[in-house]
DNA sequence: GTCAGGCTGTTACAATTGGTTACAAAGAGA
DNA sequence: TCTCTTTGTAACCAATTGTAACAGCCTGAC
């Protein structure tokens, strides 16, 4: 991947395992966040974009399998399960639920890292979304974006021409408001390109888009920069299914 | 459509793929049946109501494409194709054959499941009725295209002469509104020619067509360019079977 | 057959788009 | 504060697109 590290969320109720693992992942050049329960993980996922989740099956409260199932259902984040025993039952159940891989405890951190890298690689290869956009029009901050018509019009009804790249970037933001999107993710969402080493194309597209939609591009209100993380779209978005 | 779980028919000559996939789908809350050949599938379809078919292209005997074509012709069941290679798939889908989606092998069952759900959702919203080929007149943005007469008339009833190339291009767009069509696809749809290396004929035909149907050809509204991708027809199209 | 006229692919060139580079500005940490 | 990293953006350039001009081909009239 690139200078924007994949973001891993470690979910485990054992503080030592959780923190040690997170530290190890960070040392290995990944970004890592932690959650001590399924509940906390859900909350975290609402506000941050995560590339992969390492998830302990056995936890008090809502257990890992349950969280895993619902994650898989929404189908956006790959999951690696941590299972207590080497027993096949867990593993089979996990894989059937749709986890991407599993590691048995006690685990070798290096092995887990290798599996994380493998799953990320696989996830990156999943063909791009061919599904049509669901929402027909997306409204935000006085603007209205007609997705099928690829037309952005201001409060006064005047249309502002968008290039294809700007349009795709805007759609990527509008479908995920308030989520922090890394440059890599945005690049994937807009063009599917694999990022170069010093890829600044997203920065430029963001800059160009800001020039068109921000009231004052010098102090952006709609697309905020998350220092070290990426960008977030901050305004409320109303989508109308036609 | 039945009011119970969606019923999926899996058609594949490989027993293991077929059975595993069926099991996975059942576990995911769908009903699944299997057929090991196009022939068996046809027989099955006569006696059972199926909501969606997952169909392997490569099979001994009558192959998947052939079955798919005739299914699409009758126009009642959505189809997702399993293809061996990623090549040419985009041409296959939607265009010549009319499948609703495709997945390349080896496939991730979760991805397939997501696509099944997406297609079912679409099918539930958009009644799959008429065969678009038979539509007699296509109306869009104030224009009316009489297909058998090859006659395009404006809101005021005044006819605009179209060359046959322009006519075919327009029909290609009108039958697939909101889809991004690559130059190669458009070339295939309009003339069937194999594209040259620096083929700009589609660009020219688009330019000529725009001059005739766009209110302001300088800022096209109906046929939009997708930079690096092709063209899209953005307006709503109403087709009347006359 | 010849010719005119229209259609369509090719070529050429201008305009647009978007990725890259460079450098200034801003943020983070010591 | 000083320094290193990250971000903003202007400037540049290569790729892509728009379209005018041209040429070959076909059709129909004579």
PDB file of C-alpha atoms in Angstrom, chain A residues 128-239:
ATOM      1  CA  UNK A 128     -15.016  -2.319  -7.992  1.00  0.00           C
ATOM      2  CA  UNK A 129     -18.601  -1.783  -7.224  1.00  0.00           C
ATOM      3  CA  UNK A 130     -20.729  -2.218 -10.245  1.00  0.00           C
ATOM      4  CA  UNK A 131     -23.961  -1.563  -8.474  1.00  0.00           C
ATOM      5  CA  UNK A 132     -25.824   1.502  -9.571  1.00  0.00           C
ATOM      6  CA  UNK A 133     -25.973   4.340  -7.143  1.00  0.00           C
ATOM      7  CA  UNK A 134     -29.010   3.966  -4.980  1.00  0.00           C
ATOM      8  CA  UNK A 135     -29.827   7.500  -4.045  1.00  0.00           C
ATOM      9  CA  UNK A 136     -30.858   9.644  -6.949  1.00  0.00           C
ATOM     10  CA  UNK A 137     -30.245  13.053  -5.540  1.00  0.00           C
ATOM     11  CA  UNK A 138     -28.039  14.103  -2.665  1.00  0.00           C
ATOM     12  CA  UNK A 139     -28.639  17.447  -1.005  1.00  0.00           C
ATOM     13  CA  UNK A 140     -26.214  19.226   1.309  1.00  0.00           C
ATOM     14  CA  UNK A 141     -25.536  22.756   2.481  1.00  0.00           C
ATOM     15  CA  UNK A 142     -27.813  24.322  -0.102  1.00  0.00           C
ATOM     16  CA  UNK A 143     -26.391  22.266  -2.925  1.00  0.00           C
ATOM     17  CA  UNK A 144     -28.186  19.529  -4.802  1.00  0.00           C
ATOM     18  CA  UNK A 145     -26.355  16.794  -6.638  1.00  0.00           C
ATOM     19  CA  UNK A 146     -28.398  14.880  -9.165  1.00  0.00           C
ATOM     20  CA  UNK A 147     -26.407  11.677  -9.390  1.00  0.00           C
ATOM     21  CA  UNK A 148     -27.754  10.122 -12.586  1.00  0.00           C
ATOM     22  CA  UNK A 149     -27.647  13.450 -14.358  1.00  0.00           C
ATOM     23  CA  UNK A 150     -24.222  14.186 -12.858  1.00  0.00           C
ATOM     24  CA  UNK A 151     -25.421  17.685 -12.197  1.00  0.00           C
ATOM     25  CA  UNK A 152     -24.595  19.898  -9.245  1.00  0.00           C
ATOM     26  CA  UNK A 153     -26.777  22.907  -8.716  1.00  0.00           C
ATOM     27  CA  UNK A 154     -26.587  25.612  -6.086  1.00  0.00           C
ATOM     28  CA  UNK A 155     -29.335  27.035  -3.898  1.00  0.00           C
ATOM     29  CA  UNK A 156     -30.233  29.441  -6.669  1.00  0.00           C
ATOM     30  CA  UNK A 157     -30.636  26.539  -9.072  1.00  0.00           C
ATOM     31  CA  UNK A 158     -27.583  27.496 -11.064  1.00  0.00           C
ATOM     32  CA  UNK A 159     -25.614  24.493 -12.221  1.00  0.00           C
ATOM     33  CA  UNK A 160     -21.919  24.243 -11.503  1.00  0.00           C
ATOM     34  CA  UNK A 161     -19.999  22.115 -13.972  1.00  0.00           C
ATOM     35  CA  UNK A 162     -18.069  19.270 -12.359  1.00  0.00           C
ATOM     36  CA  UNK A 163     -15.406  17.219 -14.038  1.00  0.00           C
ATOM     37  CA  UNK A 164     -15.744  13.439 -13.824  1.00  0.00           C
ATOM     38  CA  UNK A 165     -13.129  13.218 -11.116  1.00  0.00           C
ATOM     39  CA  UNK A 166     -14.707  15.947  -9.043  1.00  0.00           C
ATOM     40  CA  UNK A 167     -18.089  14.330  -9.418  1.00  0.00           C
ATOM     41  CA  UNK A 168     -16.846  10.947  -8.294  1.00  0.00           C
ATOM     42  CA  UNK A 169     -15.018  12.454  -5.365  1.00  0.00           C
ATOM     43  CA  UNK A 170     -18.085  14.357  -4.285  1.00  0.00           C
ATOM     44  CA  UNK A 171     -20.241  11.252  -4.509  1.00  0.00           C
ATOM     45  CA  UNK A 172     -17.702   9.340  -2.440  1.00  0.00           C
ATOM     46  CA  UNK A 173     -17.970  11.996   0.252  1.00  0.00           C
ATOM     47  CA  UNK A 174     -21.726  12.387   0.122  1.00  0.00           C
ATOM     48  CA  UNK A 175     -22.343   8.693   0.526  1.00  0.00           C
ATOM     49  CA  UNK A 176     -20.151   8.643   3.619  1.00  0.00           C
ATOM     50  CA  UNK A 177     -20.675  11.888   5.485  1.00  0.00           C
ATOM     51  CA  UNK A 178     -18.815  12.349   8.755  1.00  0.00           C
ATOM     52  CA  UNK A 179     -16.570   9.424   8.018  1.00  0.00           C
ATOM     53  CA  UNK A 180     -12.869  10.000   7.876  1.00  0.00           C
ATOM     54  CA  UNK A 181     -11.729   8.760   4.494  1.00  0.00           C
ATOM     55  CA  UNK A 182      -8.063   8.185   3.878  1.00  0.00           C
ATOM     56  CA  UNK A 183      -6.446   9.231   0.631  1.00  0.00           C
ATOM     57  CA  UNK A 184      -6.116   5.591  -0.348  1.00  0.00           C
ATOM     58  CA  UNK A 185      -9.760   4.937   0.216  1.00  0.00           C
ATOM     59  CA  UNK A 186     -10.766   8.005  -1.733  1.00  0.00           C
ATOM     60  CA  UNK A 187      -8.481   7.022  -4.543  1.00  0.00           C
ATOM     61  CA  UNK A 188     -10.041   3.587  -4.590  1.00  0.00           C
ATOM     62  CA  UNK A 189     -13.544   5.016  -4.495  1.00  0.00           C
ATOM     63  CA  UNK A 190     -12.979   7.538  -7.227  1.00  0.00           C
ATOM     64  CA  UNK A 191     -10.721   5.875  -9.727  1.00  0.00           C
ATOM     65  CA  UNK A 192      -9.713   2.469  -8.399  1.00  0.00           C
ATOM     66  CA  UNK A 193      -6.105   3.318  -9.109  1.00  0.00           C
ATOM     67  CA  UNK A 194      -3.415   1.871  -6.908  1.00  0.00           C
ATOM     68  CA  UNK A 195      -1.751   4.699  -5.099  1.00  0.00           C
ATOM     69  CA  UNK A 196       1.740   5.794  -6.056  1.00  0.00           C
ATOM     70  CA  UNK A 197       4.347   6.310  -3.391  1.00  0.00           C
ATOM     71  CA  UNK A 198       3.956  10.052  -3.119  1.00  0.00           C
ATOM     72  CA  UNK A 199       0.488  10.298  -4.508  1.00  0.00           C
ATOM     73  CA  UNK A 200      -0.984  13.755  -4.110  1.00  0.00           C
ATOM     74  CA  UNK A 201      -3.712  13.438  -6.673  1.00  0.00           C
ATOM     75  CA  UNK A 202      -6.480  13.253  -4.086  1.00  0.00           C
ATOM     76  CA  UNK A 203      -5.171  16.379  -2.376  1.00  0.00           C
ATOM     77  CA  UNK A 204      -5.407  18.140  -5.672  1.00  0.00           C
ATOM     78  CA  UNK A 205      -8.868  16.896  -6.491  1.00  0.00           C
ATOM     79  CA  UNK A 206     -10.027  17.912  -3.018  1.00  0.00           C
ATOM     80  CA  UNK A 207      -8.518  21.320  -3.570  1.00  0.00           C
ATOM     81  CA  UNK A 208     -10.269  21.657  -6.916  1.00  0.00           C
ATOM     82  CA  UNK A 209     -13.567  20.460  -5.505  1.00  0.00           C
ATOM     83  CA  UNK A 210     -13.315  22.856  -2.579  1.00  0.00           C
ATOM     84  CA  UNK A 211     -12.799  25.718  -4.973  1.00  0.00           C
ATOM     85  CA  UNK A 212     -16.157  24.873  -6.512  1.00  0.00           C
ATOM     86  CA  UNK A 213     -18.355  24.040  -3.542  1.00  0.00           C
ATOM     87  CA  UNK A 214     -16.899  25.799  -0.522  1.00  0.00           C
ATOM     88  CA  UNK A 215     -18.261  29.264   0.238  1.00  0.00           C
ATOM     89  CA  UNK A 216     -14.747  30.247   1.238  1.00  0.00           C
ATOM     90  CA  UNK A 217     -12.191  27.747  -0.084  1.00  0.00           C
ATOM     91  CA  UNK A 218      -9.511  29.222   2.173  1.00  0.00           C
ATOM     92  CA  UNK A 219     -11.370  28.030   5.267  1.00  0.00           C
ATOM     93  CA  UNK A 220     -13.152  24.865   4.175  1.00  0.00           C
ATOM     94  CA  UNK A 221     -16.355  24.031   6.001  1.00  0.00           C
ATOM     95  CA  UNK A 222     -17.707  21.123   4.036  1.00  0.00           C
ATOM     96  CA  UNK A 223     -14.621  19.037   3.362  1.00  0.00           C
ATOM     97  CA  UNK A 224     -12.406  19.164   6.418  1.00  0.00           C
ATOM     98  CA  UNK A 225      -8.870  17.885   6.555  1.00  0.00           C
ATOM     99  CA  UNK A 226      -8.097  15.271   9.188  1.00  0.00           C
ATOM    100  CA  UNK A 227      -4.457  15.803   9.821  1.00  0.00           C
ATOM    101  CA  UNK A 228      -2.615  12.553   9.269  1.00  0.00           C
ATOM    102  CA  UNK A 229      -5.861  10.766   8.441  1.00  0.00           C
ATOM    103  CA  UNK A 230      -7.529  12.044   5.311  1.00  0.00           C
ATOM    104  CA  UNK A 231     -10.666  14.083   4.757  1.00  0.00           C
ATOM    105  CA  UNK A 232     -14.198  14.216   6.139  1.00  0.00           C
ATOM    106  CA  UNK A 233     -17.366  15.578   4.730  1.00  0.00           C
ATOM    107  CA  UNK A 234     -19.009  17.445   7.567  1.00  0.00           C
ATOM    108  CA  UNK A 235     -22.390  18.668   6.329  1.00  0.00           C
ATOM    109  CA  UNK A 236     -25.669  16.839   6.642  1.00  0.00           C
ATOM    110  CA  UNK A 237     -26.585  14.954   3.515  1.00  0.00           C
ATOM    111  CA  UNK A 238     -30.143  14.216   2.558  1.00  0.00           C
ATOM    112  CA  UNK A 239     -30.542  11.574  -0.038  1.00  0.00           C
TER     113      UNK A 239
END
